[in-house]
Coordinates of C-alpha atoms and ligand atoms in Angstrom, one line a residue:
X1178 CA -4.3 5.8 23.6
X1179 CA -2.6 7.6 20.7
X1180 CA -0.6 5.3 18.8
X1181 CA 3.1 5.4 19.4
X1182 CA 5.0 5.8 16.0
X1183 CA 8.9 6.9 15.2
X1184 CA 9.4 10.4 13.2
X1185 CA 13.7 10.0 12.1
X1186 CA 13.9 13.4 11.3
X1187 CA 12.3 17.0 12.2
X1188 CA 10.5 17.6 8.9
X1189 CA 8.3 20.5 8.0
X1190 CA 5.5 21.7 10.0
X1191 CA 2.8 20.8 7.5
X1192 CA 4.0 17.3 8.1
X1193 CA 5.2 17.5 11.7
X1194 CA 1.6 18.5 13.1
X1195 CA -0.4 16.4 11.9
X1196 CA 1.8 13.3 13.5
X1197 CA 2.1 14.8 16.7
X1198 CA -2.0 15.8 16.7
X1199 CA -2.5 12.3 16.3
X1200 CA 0.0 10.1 17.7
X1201 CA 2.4 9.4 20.4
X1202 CA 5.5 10.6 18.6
X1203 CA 9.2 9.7 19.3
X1204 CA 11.0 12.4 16.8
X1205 CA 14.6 12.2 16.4
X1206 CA 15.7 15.6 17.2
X1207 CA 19.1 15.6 15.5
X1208 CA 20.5 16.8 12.2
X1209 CA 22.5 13.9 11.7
X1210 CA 20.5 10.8 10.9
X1211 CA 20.1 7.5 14.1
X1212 CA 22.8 5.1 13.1
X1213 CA 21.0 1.6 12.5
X1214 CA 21.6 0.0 15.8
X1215 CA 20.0 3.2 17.6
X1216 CA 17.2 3.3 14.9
X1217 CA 16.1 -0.2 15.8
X1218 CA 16.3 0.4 19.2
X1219 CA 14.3 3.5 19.2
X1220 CA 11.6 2.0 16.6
X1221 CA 10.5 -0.9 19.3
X1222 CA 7.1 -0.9 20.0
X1223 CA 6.2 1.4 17.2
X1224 CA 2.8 1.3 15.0
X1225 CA 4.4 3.4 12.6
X1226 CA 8.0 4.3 11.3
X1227 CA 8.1 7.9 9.6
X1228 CA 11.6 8.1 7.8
X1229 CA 13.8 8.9 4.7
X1230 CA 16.0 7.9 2.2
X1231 CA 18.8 7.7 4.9
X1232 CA 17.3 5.1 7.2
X1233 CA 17.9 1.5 6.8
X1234 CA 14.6 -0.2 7.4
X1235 CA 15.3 -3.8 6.3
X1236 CA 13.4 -7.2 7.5
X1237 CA 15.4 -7.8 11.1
X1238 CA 14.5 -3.8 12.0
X1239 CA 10.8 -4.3 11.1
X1240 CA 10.8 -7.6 13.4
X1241 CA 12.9 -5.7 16.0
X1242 CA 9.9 -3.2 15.9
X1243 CA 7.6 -6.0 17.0
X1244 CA 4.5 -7.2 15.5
X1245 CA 2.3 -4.5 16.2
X1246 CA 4.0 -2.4 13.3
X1247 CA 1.0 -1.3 10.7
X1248 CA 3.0 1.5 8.5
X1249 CA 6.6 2.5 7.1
X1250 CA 6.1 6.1 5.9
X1251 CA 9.1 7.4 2.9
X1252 CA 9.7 10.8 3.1
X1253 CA 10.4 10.4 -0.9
X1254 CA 9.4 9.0 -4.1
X1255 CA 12.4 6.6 -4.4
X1256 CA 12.5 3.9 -1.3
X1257 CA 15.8 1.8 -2.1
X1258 CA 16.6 1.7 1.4
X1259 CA 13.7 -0.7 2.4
X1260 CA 12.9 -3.9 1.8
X1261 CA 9.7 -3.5 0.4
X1262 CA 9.5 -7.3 0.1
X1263 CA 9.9 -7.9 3.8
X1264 CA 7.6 -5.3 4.9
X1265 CA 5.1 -7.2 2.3
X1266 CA 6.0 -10.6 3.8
X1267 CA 5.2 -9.2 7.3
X1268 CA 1.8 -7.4 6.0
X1269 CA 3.3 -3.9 6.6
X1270 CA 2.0 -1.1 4.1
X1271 CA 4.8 1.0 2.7
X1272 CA 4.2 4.8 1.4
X1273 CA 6.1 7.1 -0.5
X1274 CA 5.5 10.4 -1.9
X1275 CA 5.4 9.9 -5.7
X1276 CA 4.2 13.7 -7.7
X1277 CA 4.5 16.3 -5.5
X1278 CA 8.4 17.1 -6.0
X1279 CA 8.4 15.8 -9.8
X1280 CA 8.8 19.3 -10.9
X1281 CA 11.0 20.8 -8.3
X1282 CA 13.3 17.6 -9.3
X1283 CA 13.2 18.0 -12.9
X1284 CA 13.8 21.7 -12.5
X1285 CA 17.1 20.8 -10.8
X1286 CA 18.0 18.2 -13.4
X1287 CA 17.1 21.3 -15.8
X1288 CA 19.4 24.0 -13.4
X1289 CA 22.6 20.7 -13.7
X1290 CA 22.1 20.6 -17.4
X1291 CA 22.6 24.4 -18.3
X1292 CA 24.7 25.2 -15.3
X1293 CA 26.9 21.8 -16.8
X1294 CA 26.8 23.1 -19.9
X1295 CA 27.2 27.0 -20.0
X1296 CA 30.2 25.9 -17.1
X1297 CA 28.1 28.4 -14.3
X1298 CA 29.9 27.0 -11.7
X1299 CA 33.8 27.3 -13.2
X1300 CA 32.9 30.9 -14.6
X1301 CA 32.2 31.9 -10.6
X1302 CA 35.7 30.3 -9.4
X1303 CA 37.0 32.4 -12.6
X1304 CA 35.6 35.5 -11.2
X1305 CA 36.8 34.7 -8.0
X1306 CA 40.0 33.7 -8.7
X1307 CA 41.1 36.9 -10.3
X1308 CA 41.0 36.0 -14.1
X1309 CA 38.0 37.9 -15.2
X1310 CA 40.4 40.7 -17.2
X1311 CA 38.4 41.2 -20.7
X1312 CA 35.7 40.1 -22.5
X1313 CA 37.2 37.6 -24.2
X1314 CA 36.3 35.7 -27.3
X1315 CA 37.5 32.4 -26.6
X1316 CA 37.2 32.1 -23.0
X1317 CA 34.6 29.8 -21.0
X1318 CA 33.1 28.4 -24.1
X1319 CA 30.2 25.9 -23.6
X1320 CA 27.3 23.9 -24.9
X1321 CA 24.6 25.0 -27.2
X1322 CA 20.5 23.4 -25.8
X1323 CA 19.0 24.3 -29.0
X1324 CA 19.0 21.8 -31.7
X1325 CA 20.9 19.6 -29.0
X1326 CA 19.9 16.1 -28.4
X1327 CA 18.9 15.2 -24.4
X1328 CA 18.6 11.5 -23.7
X1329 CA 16.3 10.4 -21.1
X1330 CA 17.1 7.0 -19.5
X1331 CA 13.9 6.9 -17.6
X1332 CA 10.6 8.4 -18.6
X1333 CA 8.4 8.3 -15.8
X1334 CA 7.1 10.9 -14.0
X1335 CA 10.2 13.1 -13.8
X1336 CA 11.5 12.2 -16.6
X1337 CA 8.4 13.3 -18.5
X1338 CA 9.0 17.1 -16.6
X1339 CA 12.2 17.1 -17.9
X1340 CA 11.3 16.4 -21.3
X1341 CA 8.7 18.8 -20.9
X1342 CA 11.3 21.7 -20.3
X1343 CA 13.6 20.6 -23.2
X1344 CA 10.4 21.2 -25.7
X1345 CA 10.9 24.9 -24.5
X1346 CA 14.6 24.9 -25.2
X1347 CA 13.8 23.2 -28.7
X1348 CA 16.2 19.8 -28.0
X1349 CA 15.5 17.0 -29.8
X1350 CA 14.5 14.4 -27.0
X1351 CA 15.0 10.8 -27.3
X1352 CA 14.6 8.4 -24.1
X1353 CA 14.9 5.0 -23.3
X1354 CA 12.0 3.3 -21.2
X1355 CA 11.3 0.1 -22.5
X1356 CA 8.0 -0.4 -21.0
X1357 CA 7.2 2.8 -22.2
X1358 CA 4.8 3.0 -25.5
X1359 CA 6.6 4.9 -28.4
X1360 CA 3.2 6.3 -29.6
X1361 CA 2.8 8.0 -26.0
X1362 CA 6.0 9.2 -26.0
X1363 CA 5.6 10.5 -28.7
X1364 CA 2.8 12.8 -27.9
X1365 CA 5.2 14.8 -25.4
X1366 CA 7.6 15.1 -28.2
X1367 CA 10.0 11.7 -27.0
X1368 CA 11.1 9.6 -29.3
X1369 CA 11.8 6.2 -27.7
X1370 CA 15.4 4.5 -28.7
X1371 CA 17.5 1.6 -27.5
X1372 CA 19.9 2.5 -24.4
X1373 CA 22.7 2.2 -26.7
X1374 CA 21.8 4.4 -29.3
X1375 CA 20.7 6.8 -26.7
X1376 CA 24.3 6.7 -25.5
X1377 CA 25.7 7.2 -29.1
X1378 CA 23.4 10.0 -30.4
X1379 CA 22.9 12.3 -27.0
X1380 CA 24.7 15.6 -26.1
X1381 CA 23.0 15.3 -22.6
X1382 CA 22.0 12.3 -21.1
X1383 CA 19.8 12.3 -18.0
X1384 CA 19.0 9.5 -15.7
X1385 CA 15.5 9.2 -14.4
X1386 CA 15.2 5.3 -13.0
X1387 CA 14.7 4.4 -9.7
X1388 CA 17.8 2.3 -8.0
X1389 CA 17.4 -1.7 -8.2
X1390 CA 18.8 -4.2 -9.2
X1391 CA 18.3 -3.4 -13.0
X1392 CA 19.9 0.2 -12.4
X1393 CA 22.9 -0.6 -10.2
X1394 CA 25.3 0.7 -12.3
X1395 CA 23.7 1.0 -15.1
X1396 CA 26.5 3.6 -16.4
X1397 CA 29.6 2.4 -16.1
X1398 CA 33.0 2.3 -18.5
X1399 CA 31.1 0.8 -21.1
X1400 CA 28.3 2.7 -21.2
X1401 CA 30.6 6.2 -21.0
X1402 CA 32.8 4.8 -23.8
X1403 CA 29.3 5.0 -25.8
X1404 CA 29.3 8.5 -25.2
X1405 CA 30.0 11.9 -27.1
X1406 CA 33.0 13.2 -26.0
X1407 CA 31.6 16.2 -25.4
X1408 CA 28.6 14.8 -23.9
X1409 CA 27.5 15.6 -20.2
X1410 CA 25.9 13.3 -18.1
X1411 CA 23.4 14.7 -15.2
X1412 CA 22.2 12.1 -12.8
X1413 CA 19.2 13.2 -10.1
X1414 CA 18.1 9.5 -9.6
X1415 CA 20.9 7.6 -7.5
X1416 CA 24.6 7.7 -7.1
X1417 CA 25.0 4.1 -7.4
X1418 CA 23.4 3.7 -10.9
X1419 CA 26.5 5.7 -12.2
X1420 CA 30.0 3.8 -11.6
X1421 CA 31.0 6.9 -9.7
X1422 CA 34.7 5.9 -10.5
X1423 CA 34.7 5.3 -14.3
X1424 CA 32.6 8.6 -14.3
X1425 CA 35.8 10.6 -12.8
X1426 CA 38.1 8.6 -15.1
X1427 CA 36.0 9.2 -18.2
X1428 CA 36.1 13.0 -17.4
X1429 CA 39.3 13.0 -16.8
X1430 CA 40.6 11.8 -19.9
X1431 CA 37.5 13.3 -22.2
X1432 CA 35.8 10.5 -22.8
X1433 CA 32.8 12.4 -22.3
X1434 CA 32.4 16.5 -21.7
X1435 CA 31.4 16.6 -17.9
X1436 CA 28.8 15.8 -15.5
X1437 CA 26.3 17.4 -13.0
X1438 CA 25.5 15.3 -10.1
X1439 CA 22.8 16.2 -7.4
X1440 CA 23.3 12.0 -5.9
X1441 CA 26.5 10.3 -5.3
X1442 CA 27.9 7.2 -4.0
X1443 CA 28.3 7.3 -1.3
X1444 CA 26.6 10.1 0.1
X1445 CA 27.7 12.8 1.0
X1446 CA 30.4 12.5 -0.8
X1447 CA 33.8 12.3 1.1
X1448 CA 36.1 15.5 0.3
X1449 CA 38.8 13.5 -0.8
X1450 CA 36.9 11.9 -3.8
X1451 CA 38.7 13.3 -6.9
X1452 CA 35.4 13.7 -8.6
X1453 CA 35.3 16.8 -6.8
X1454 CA 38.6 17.9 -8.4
X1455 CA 37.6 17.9 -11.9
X1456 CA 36.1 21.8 -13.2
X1457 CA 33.2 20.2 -15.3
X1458 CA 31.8 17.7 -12.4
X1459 CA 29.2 19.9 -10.6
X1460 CA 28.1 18.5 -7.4
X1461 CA 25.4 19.3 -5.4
X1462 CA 23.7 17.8 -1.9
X1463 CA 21.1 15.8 -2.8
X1464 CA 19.1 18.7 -3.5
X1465 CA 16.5 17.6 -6.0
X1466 CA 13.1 18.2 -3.9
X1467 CA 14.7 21.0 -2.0
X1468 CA 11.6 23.6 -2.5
X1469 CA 9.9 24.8 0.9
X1470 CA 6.7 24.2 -1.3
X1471 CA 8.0 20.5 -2.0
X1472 CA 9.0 19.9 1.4
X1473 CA 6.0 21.0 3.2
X1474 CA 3.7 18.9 0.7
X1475 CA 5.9 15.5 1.0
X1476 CA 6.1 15.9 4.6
X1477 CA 2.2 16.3 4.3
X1478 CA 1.2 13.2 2.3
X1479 CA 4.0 11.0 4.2
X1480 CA 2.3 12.4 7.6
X1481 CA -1.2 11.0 5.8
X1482 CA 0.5 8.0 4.7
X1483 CA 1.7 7.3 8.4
X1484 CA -1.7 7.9 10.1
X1485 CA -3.6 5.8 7.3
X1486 CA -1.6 3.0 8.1
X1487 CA -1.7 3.4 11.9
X1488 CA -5.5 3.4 11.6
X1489 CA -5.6 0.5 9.2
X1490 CA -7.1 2.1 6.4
X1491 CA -5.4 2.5 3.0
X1492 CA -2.3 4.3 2.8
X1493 CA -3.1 7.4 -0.2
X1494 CA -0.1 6.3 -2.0
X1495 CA 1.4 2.7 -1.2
X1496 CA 4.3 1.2 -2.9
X1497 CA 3.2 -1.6 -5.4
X1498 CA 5.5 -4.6 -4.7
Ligands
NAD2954 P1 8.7 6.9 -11.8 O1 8.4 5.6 -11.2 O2 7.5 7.8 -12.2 O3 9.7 6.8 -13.1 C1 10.7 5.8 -13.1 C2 10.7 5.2 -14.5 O4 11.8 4.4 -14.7 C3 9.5 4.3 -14.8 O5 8.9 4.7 -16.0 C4 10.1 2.9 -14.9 O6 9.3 2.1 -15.8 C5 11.5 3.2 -15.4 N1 12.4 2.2 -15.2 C6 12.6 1.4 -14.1 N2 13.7 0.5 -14.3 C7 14.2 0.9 -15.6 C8 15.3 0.4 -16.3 N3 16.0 -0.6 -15.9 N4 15.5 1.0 -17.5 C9 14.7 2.0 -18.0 N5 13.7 2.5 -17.3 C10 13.4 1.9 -16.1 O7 9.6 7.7 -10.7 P2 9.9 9.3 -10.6 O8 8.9 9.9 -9.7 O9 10.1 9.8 -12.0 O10 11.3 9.2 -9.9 C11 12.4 8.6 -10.4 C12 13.5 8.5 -9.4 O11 14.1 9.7 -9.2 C13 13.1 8.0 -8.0 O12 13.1 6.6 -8.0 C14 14.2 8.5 -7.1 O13 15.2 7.6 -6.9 C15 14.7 9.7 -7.9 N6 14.4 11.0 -7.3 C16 15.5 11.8 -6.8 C17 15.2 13.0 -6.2 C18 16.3 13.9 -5.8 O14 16.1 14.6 -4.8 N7 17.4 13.9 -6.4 C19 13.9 13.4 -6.1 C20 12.8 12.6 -6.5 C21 13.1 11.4 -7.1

């Protein structure tokens, strides 16, 4: 008998076939995500729970799921909607899929950063609302990269990308990581600096941590005040390591330059959040690993996480408690 496992969502076919070759697989056909109370209804019985960052699989969904549960498969690198601990209580494996989108995720951190500060987006509502008359000499005037100083807060695997890209732009890159090692980081070119002088000394700052406890809002009115007030702030971690509210309130009255956001909190963003107001807040839908190439290879290696773990062996990449 194939094992029975629970897909949440159609995902690409490089992904999708190997699940259905191999198991008995309940896939959620919609676009819109199984609310919680449908998700633990639908995962009972399971050997294996394939999902992504907009499932909540927490302790009482894992024991709805019954005992026979081997695997919980993350469509992702970040997995702050489990509880990692409780699957590790119960004995259940849980994968992500660290690597593969590192570089299409630090190339949209890259595309935030110069859209945020050669104002792309607010130049395209100029054209389009009429005012493109003359070239003018004072108009639109943005942000220089050269010379610039990014700050990292993060230097991990995407941060590390991202830094990467900034050598080619010729920033200066600083970073905080405090488990880092300054004479690694230095070897890419990072210098490694306090959060708070990060704060003070960046033109861009750039946030690379996973959500937990030690991130939750991480930047909040203090941490903004910090900033240059011309500074601009890209997050492609998690909205809820940026106060999303002192963010609007702190680009509102230029306490720092602007933002580009690809996560918010919540998410997606309700229309009526006045972040989306302001002209230097760029949003954009959670886009980050949004390359078919990405797509296909983290719905691969979360299919080979889910069938490892159904078959008892050694998921290829397991989240270290
Ligand atoms: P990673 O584990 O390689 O890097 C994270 C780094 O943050 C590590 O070096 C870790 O030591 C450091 N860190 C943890 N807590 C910290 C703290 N309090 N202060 C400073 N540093 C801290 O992870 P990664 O692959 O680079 O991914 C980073 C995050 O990016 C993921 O957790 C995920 O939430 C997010 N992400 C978003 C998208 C997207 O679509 N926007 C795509 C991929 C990843």
């Amino acid at each position: 008998m194939p094992p029975k496992v629970f897909v949440s969502r159609i995902i690409p076919d490089a992904g999708l076939d190997l699940v259905k070759a191999a198991c008995d697989a309940d896939i959620w056909p919609e676009t819109m995500p199984p609310a919680y109370e449908v998700l633990t209804e639908r995962v009972r019985g399971v050997e294996g729970i394939l999902c992504n960052l907009n499932d909540r699989i927490d302790g009482a969904l894992m024991d709805a799921a019954g005992p026979q549960l081997k695997v919980i498969s993350q469509m992702a690198v970040g997995y702050d909607n489990i509880d990692v601990r409780a699957a590790h209580e119960r004995g259940i494996p849980v994968g992500n899929t660290p690597g593969v989108l590192t570089d299409a995720t630090a190339d949209l951190a890259f595309a935030l950063l110069l859209a945020s500060a050669r104002r792309i987006v607010e130049s395209v509502e100029y054209i389009r609302a009429g005012q493109w008359r003359t070239w003018e000499p004072k108009a639109l005037l943005g942000g220089d990269l050269n010379g610039a100083t990014l700050g990292l807060i993060g230097l991990g695997r995407i941060g590390q990308a991202v830094a990467r890209r900034a050598s080619g732009f010729d920033m200066r890159v600083i970073a905080y990581s405090p488990r880092g090692k300054p004479e690694e980081a230095a070897k890419q070119g990072v210098t490694l600096v306090s959060l708070e002088q990060l704060l003070r000394e960046s033109d861009y700052v750039s946030i690379h941590v996973p959500l937990n406890e030690s991130t939750r809002g991480m930047i909040g009115r203090e941490a903004l005040a910090m900033m240059k007030p011309s500074a601009i702030l890209i997050n492609t971690a998690r909205g809820p390591i940026v106060d999303q509210k002192a963010l609007f309130e702190a680009v509102r009255d230029g306490v720092i330059g602007g933002a580009g956001l690809d996560v918010t909190d919540p998410e997606p963003i309700p229309l009526d959040d006045p972040i989306l107001t302001l002209p230097n807040i760029t949003v954009v839908p959670h886009i980050g690993s949004a390359s078919q190439r990405t797509r296909d290879k983290m719905a691969r290696m979360a299919a080979e996480n889910l069938l490892a773990g159904v078959e008892g062996q050694p998921l290829p990449n397991q989240v270290r408690v």
